[in-house]
XYZ file of C-alpha atoms in Angstrom:
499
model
C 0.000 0.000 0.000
C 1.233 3.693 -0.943
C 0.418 6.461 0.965
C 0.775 10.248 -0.282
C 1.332 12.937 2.736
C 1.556 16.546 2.378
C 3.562 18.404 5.426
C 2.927 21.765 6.486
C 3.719 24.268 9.168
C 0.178 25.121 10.363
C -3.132 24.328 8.892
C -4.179 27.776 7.891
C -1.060 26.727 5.167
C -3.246 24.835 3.673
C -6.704 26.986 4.290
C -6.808 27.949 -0.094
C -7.389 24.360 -0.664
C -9.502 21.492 -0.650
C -9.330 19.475 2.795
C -7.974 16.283 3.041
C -7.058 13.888 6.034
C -3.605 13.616 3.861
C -2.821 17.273 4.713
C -0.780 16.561 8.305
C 1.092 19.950 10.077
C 4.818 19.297 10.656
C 4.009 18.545 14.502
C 1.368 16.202 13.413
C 4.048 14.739 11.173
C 6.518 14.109 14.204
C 4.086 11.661 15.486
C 2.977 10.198 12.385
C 3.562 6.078 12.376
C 2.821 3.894 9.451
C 3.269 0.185 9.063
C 6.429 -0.928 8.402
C 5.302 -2.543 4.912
C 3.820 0.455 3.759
C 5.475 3.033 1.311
C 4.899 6.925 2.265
C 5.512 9.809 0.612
C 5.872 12.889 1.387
C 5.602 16.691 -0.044
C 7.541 19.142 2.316
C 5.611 22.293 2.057
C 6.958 24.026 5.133
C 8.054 27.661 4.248
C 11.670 27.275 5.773
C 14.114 25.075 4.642
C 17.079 26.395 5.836
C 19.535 24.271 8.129
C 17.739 22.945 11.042
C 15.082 24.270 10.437
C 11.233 22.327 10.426
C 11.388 21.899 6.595
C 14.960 20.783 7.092
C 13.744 18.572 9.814
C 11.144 17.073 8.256
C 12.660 15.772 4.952
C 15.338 14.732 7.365
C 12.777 12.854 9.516
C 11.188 11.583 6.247
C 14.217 9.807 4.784
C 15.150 8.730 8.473
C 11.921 7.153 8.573
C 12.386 5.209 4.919
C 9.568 7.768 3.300
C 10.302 8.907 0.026
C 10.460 13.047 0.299
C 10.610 16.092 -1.886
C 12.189 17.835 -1.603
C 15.170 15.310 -0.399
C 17.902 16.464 2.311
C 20.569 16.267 -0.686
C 18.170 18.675 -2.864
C 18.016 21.247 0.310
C 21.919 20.918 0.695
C 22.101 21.434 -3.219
C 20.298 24.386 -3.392
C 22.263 26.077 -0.562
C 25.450 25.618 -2.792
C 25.345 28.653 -5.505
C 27.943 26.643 -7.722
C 25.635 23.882 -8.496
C 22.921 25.876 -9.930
C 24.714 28.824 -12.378
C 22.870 27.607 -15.433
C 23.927 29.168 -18.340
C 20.472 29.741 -20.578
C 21.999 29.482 -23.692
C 22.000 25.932 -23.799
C 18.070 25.713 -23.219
C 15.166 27.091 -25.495
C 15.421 29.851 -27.441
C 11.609 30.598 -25.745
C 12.949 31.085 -22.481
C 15.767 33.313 -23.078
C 13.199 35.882 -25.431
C 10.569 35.709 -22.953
C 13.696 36.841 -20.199
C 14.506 39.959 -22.220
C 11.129 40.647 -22.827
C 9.929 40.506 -19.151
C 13.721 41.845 -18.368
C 12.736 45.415 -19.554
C 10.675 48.508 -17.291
C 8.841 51.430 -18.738
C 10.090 54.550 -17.852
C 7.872 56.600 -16.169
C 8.969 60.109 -17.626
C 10.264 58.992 -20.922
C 7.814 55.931 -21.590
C 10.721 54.148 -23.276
C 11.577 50.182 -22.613
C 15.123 50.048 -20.302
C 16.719 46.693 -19.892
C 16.270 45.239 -16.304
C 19.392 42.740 -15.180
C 16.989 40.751 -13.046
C 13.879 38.393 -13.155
C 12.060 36.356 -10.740
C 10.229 33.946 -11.045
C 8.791 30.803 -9.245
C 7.868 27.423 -10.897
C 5.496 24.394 -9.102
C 6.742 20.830 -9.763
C 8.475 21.631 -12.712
C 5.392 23.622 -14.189
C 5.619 27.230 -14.742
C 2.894 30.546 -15.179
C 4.401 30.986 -18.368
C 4.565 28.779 -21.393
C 7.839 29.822 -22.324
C 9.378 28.813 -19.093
C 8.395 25.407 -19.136
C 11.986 24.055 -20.464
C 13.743 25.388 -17.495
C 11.189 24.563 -14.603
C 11.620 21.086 -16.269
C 15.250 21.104 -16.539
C 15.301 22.814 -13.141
C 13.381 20.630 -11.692
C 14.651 16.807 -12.936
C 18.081 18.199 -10.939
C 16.483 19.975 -8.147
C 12.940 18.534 -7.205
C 11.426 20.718 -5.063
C 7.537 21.458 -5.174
C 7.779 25.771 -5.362
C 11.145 27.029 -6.205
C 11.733 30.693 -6.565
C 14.609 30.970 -9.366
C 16.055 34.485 -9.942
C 17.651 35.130 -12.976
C 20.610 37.161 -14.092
C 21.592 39.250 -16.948
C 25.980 39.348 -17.221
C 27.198 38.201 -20.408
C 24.003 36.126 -21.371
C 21.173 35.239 -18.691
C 22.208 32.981 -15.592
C 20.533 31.782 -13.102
C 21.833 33.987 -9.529
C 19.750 31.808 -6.766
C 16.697 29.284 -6.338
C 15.264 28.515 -2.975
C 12.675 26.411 -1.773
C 9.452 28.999 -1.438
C 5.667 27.476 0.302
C 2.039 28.082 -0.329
C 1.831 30.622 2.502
C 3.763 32.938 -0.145
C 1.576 33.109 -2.817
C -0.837 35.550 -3.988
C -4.068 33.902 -5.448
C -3.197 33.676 -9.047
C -0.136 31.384 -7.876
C -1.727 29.809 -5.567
C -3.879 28.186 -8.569
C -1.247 27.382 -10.275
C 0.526 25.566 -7.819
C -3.025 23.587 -6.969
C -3.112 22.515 -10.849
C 0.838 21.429 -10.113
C -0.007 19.328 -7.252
C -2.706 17.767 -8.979
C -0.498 16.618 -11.773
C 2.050 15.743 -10.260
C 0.360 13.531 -7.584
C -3.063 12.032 -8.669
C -2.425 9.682 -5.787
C -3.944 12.062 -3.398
C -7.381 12.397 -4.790
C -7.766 10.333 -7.867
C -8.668 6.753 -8.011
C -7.573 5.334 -4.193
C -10.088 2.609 -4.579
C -8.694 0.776 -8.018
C -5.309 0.910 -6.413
C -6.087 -0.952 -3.054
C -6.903 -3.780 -4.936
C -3.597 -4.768 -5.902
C -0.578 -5.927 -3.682
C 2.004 -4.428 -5.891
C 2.387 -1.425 -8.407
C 4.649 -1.849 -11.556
C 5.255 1.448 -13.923
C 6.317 0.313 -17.686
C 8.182 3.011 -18.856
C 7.192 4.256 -22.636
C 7.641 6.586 -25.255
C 3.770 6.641 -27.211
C 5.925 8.405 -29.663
C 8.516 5.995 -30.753
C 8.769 4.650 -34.049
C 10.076 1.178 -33.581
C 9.266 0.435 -29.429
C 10.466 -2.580 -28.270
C 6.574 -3.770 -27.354
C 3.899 -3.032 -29.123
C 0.515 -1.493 -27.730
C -1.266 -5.207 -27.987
C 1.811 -6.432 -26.007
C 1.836 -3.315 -23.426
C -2.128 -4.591 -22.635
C -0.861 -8.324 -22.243
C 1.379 -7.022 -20.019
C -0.867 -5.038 -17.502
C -3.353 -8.492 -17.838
C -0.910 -10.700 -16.894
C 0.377 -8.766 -13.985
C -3.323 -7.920 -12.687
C -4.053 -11.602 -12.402
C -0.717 -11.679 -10.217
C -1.947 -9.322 -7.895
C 0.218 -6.833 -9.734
C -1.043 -2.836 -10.510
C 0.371 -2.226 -13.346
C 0.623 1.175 -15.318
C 2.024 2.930 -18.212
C 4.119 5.782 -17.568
C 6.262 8.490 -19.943
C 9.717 10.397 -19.051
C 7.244 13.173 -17.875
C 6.555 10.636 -14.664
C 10.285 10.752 -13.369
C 8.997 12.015 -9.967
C 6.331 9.842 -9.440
C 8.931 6.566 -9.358
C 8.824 6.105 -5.452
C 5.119 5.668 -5.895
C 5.618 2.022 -7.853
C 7.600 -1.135 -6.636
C 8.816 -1.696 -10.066
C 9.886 -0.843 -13.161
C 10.143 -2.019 -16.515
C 11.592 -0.412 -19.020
C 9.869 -0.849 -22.729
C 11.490 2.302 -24.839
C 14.577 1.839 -26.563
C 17.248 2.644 -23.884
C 20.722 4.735 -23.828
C 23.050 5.864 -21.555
C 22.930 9.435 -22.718
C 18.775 9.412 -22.263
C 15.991 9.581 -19.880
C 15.743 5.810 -19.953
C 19.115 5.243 -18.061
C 17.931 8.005 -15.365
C 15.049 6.625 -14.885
C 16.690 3.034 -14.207
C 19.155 5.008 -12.056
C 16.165 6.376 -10.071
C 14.185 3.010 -9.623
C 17.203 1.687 -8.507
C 17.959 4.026 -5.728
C 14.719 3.987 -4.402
C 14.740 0.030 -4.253
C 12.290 -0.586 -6.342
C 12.810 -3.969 -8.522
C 14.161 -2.452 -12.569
C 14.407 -4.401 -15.597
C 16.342 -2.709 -17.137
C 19.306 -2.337 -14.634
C 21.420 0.394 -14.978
C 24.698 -1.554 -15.294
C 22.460 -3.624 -17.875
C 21.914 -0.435 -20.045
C 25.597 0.000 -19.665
C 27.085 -3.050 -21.015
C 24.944 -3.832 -23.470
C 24.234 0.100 -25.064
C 27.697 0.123 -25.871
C 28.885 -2.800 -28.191
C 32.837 -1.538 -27.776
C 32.077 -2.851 -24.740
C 30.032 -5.657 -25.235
C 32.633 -6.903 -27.706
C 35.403 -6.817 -25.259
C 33.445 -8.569 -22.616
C 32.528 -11.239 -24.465
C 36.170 -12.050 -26.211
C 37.768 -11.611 -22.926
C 36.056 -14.017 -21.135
C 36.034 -16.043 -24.244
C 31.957 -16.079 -25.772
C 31.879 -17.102 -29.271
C 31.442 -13.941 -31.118
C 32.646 -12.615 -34.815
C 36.334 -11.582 -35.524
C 36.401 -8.120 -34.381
C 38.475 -4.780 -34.639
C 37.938 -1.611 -32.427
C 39.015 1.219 -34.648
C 40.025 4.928 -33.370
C 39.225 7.879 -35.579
C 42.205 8.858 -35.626
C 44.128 5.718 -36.445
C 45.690 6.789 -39.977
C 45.802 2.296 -41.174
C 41.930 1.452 -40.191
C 41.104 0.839 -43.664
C 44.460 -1.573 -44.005
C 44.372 -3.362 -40.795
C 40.312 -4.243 -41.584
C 41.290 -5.350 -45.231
C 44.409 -7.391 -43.802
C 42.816 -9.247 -41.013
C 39.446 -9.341 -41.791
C 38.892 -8.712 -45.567
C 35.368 -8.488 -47.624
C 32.640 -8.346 -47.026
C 32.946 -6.518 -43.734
C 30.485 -5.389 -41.572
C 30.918 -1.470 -39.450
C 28.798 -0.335 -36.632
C 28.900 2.507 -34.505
C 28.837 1.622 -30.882
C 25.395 2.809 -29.545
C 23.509 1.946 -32.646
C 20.021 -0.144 -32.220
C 17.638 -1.901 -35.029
C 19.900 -2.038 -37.221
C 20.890 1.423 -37.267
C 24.575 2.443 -37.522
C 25.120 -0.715 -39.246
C 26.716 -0.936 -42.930
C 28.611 -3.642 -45.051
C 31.355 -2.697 -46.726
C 31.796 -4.840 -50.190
C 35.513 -2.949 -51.154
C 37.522 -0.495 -50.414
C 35.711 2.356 -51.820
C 32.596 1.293 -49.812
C 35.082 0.597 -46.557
C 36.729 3.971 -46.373
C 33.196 5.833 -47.388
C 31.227 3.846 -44.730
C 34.064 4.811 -41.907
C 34.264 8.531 -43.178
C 30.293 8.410 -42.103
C 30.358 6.416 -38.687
C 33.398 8.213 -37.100
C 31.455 11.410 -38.012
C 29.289 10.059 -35.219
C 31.698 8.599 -32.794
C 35.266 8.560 -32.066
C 35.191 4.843 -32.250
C 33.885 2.330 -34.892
C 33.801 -1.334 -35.050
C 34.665 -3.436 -38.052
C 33.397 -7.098 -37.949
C 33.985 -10.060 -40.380
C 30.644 -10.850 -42.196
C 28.790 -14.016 -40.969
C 26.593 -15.254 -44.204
C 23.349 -16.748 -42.692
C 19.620 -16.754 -43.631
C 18.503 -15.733 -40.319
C 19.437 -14.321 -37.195
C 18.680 -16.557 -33.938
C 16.665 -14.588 -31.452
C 17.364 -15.932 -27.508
C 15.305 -14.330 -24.891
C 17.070 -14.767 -21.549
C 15.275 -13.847 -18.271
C 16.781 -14.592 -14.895
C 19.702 -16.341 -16.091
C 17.107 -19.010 -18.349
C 15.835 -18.976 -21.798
C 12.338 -17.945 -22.483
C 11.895 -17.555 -25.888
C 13.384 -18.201 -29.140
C 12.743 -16.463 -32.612
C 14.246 -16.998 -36.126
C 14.495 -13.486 -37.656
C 15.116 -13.565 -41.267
C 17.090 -11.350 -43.442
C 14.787 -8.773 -45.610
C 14.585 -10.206 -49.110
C 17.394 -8.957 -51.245
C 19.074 -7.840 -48.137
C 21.557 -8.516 -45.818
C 20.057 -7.648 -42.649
C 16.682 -8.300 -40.744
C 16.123 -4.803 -40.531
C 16.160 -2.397 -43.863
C 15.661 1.007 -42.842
C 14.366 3.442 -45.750
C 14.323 7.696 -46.167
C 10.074 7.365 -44.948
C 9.589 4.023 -43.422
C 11.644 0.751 -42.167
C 11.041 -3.135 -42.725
C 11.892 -6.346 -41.266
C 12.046 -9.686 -42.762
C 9.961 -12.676 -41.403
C 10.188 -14.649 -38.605
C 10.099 -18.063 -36.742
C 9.088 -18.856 -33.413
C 9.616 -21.544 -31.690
C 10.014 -23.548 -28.027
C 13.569 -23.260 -26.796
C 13.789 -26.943 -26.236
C 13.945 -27.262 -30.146
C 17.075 -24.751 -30.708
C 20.485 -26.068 -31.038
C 22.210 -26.790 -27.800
C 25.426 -24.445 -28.389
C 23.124 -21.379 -29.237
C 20.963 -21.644 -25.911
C 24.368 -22.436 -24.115
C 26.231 -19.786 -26.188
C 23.306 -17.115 -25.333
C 23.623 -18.116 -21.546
C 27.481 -17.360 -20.993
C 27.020 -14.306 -22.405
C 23.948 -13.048 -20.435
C 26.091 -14.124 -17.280
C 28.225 -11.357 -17.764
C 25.700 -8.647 -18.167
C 23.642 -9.718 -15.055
C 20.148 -11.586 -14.370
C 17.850 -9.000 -15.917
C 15.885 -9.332 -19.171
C 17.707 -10.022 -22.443
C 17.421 -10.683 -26.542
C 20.661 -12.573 -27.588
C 21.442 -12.560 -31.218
C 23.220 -15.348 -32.713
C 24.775 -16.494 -36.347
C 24.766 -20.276 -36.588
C 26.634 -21.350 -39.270
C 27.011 -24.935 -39.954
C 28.745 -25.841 -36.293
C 29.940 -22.746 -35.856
C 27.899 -20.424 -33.420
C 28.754 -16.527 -32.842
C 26.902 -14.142 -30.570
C 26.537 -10.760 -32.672
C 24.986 -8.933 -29.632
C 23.333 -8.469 -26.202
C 20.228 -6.544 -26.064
C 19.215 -5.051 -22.529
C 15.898 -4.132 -24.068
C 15.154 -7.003 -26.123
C 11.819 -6.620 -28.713
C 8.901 -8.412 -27.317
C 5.749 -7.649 -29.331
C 2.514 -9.858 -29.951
C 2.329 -12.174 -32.237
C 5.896 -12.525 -32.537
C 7.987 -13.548 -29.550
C 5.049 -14.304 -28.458
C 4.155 -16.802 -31.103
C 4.835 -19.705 -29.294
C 3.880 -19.290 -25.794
C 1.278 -16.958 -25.886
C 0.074 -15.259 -23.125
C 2.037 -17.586 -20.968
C 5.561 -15.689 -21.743
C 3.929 -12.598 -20.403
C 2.923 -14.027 -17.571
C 6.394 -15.275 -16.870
C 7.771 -11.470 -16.892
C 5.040 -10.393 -14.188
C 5.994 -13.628 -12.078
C 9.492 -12.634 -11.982
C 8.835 -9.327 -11.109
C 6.524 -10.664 -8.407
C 9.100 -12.662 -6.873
C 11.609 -9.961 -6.851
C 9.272 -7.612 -5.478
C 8.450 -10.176 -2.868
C 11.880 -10.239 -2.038
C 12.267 -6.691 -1.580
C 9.678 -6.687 0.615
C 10.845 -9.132 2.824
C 14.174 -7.756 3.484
């Protein structure tokens, strides 16, 4: 059970809104109790937060007591350090700098002319601000700092900076703000008035982290609903959720992660997050990490000796790439960038005039580039891993008249066919094969693609995000290999809970 509590100084705080028996005064807070299976949290609303003060105390009091808080003791200490926060503006939207000058400028009483102000204040409510054009920055501002009502002043030197932010409270706001901040709360937690009822039902809540806008997702909306049915028969809440739900992590026991991930993305903070607050991930972090980057990846596996293609890291600025990949691996050749995904980043080289043009593109992108000796098969084998056990296993085929199973066009992308099938029917050495390597990465959820030639077996990659969409992967088990994603999650979460 979850439990949403809102912590001010006195109760006349709190007189502008609604009611609710969720609405406790810091004293009341000091002798608040909750069962020690329960998860609380809490919004600090008391109007000091300096040192030792109550809204110091009670976000220290909070974390002492395992509650989830905003803002957090490390976001109070944060904001009291200037050299953290001196945001240069240039690097955000061009909307927030023009609305600065324009709000950065008085009229002159006697001359009626515009002069150019060097400060502006401003305050912005769970990452939501008055103004349209300020919603970059209260966003930005608030994914480091995450504090319910921060009052940000900014700076004009060489280009707009921000001078201070402090932690502000509804007892300082006139009533235009005080409207705003209501429709900030409300957003930001629907946990206090929406829906209590549906929730309570359920033993456990799981958030599956999407992107609605993604072009190639690694589940499918038909798979997203099996999903959330196969967890709700486990006792299991579970909910969709986009990057705009970062803050409302602590409120789940889980998460799983079905966008295409990278280190440099919200996906990896988001695992990052989960996994500081306990909560059971799939992806890990250090999953996203070693399997992202296939520099990596490719060293792992040849080090500890996985079957995998000959392979060659190349630096940009290595002057006898195109020599050392025509003298040790020859043509056809295969180059990738490191962080590529679907195929992307991926090109065969058939000579040299294709070799050198290929690398001339891909090191425009990245520093390094990784040249590969071409594995001729029909198909690519598919093994899903869960847990350290295989769970699935697909055939992808090539794209007809291509040489991948992915074929990516100027307007839209294809795929070639597939074959599913039970895992007890795949080759020994490419279920073994798919199992060292997982070992390495950890016990999370994996895809792990394999060439199979003759008796030769190579593992091309390690996919932390691995495509599970219906009627595919799917194919075979049906709703059943849903269901055993929820039951692992159960069982972890059952863990957690009994630690």
């Amino acid at each position: 059970m979850s439990r949403l509590l809102i912590v001010v100084d006195r109760a006349k705080d709190w007189s502008p809104y609604y009611p609710s028996e969720d609405v406790l005064t810091f004293d009341e807070y000091l002798q608040f109790s909750a069962p020690a299976s329960s998860r609380v949290r809490v919004i600090n609303l008391c109007q000091s937060a300096r040192y030792l003060s109550r809204g110091y105390y009670c976000s220290l009091l909070a974390e002492a007591r395992g509650h989830h808080v905003v803002p957090s003791v490390m976001t109070l200490n944060d904001l009291s350090r200037k050299g953290l926060f001196s945001l240069q503006l240039e690097e955000l939207d061009d909307s927030v700098v023009n609305w600065l000058e324009a709000s950065g400028a008085e009229i002159d009483p006697v001359t009626d002319a515009r002069e150019a102000t060097h400060e502006v204040r401003i305050r912005t409510y769970f990452g939501q601000a008055a103004h349209a054009e300020l919603k970059p920055v209260a966003r930005a501002l608030f994914d480091r700092f995450p504090c319910p009502i921060l009052e940000v002043v900014f700076k004009r030197r060489k280009g707009w900076q921000i001078e201070s932010m402090k932690p502000a409270a509804p007892a300082d706001l006139d009533e235009q703000e005080q409207d705003v901040f209501a429709e900030a709360l409300d957003r930001f937690s629907s946990m206090v008035w929406r829906k209590p009822r549906t929730r309570r039902r359920y033993r456990y809540d799981l958030a599956i982290l999407v992107n609605p806008e993604e072009e190639m997702p690694p589940s499918d909306k038909l798979a997203l609903k099996r999903f959330e049915k196969a967890g709700r028969k486990l006792g299991i809440n579970v909910e969709q959720i986009t990057r705009r739900d970062y803050m409302r992590l602590p409120e789940y026991d889980g998460l799983f992660i079905r966008e295409t991930t990278a280190i440099d993305h919200h996906t990896y903070r988001f695992a990052r997050k989960a996994e500081a607050e306990g909560m059971v991930v799939i992806d890990d972090p250090v999953s996203i990490l070693k399997c992202t980057n296939k520099v990596f990846l490719a060293d792992l596996l040849k080090n500890n000796k996985v079957p995998t293609p000959k392979t060659l890291i190349l630096s940009r600025d290595h002057k006898q790439s195109v020599e050392q990949i025509i003298s040790e691996l020859g043509f056809p050749v295969v180059i990738k960038i490191p962080d590529g995904a679907f195929s992307r980043g991926v090109t065969k080289a058939e000579d040299e005039v294709s070799l050198r043009a290929g690398l001339k593109t891909l090191f425009k992108q990245s520093a390094l580039v990784l040249a590969q000796e071409y594995l001729y098969t029909d198909y690519d084998w598919r093994i899903g891993v869960l847990g350290g056990r295989a769970i699935y296993a697909c055939k992808y085929m090539m794209v007809k008249g291509h040489w991948q199973i992915y074929q990516h066009g100027e307007s839209s992308s294809e795929s070639g066919d597939f074959e599913t099938m039970p895992t007890y029917e795949v080759p020994r050495n490419v279920i073994q094969a798919a199992l060292n390597a997982t070992r390495l990465i950890g016990n999370g959820l994996y895809g792990v693609d394999i060439k199979q030639s003759g008796n030769r077996v190579a593992v091309i990659e390690v996919n932390d995000n691995p495509s599970i969409d219906a009627g595919v992967e799917d194919r075979f088990l049906g709703g059943e290999l849903y269901t055993l994603i929820m039951q692992e999650f159960l069982s972890r979460m059952e863990d957690n809970r009994r630690r």
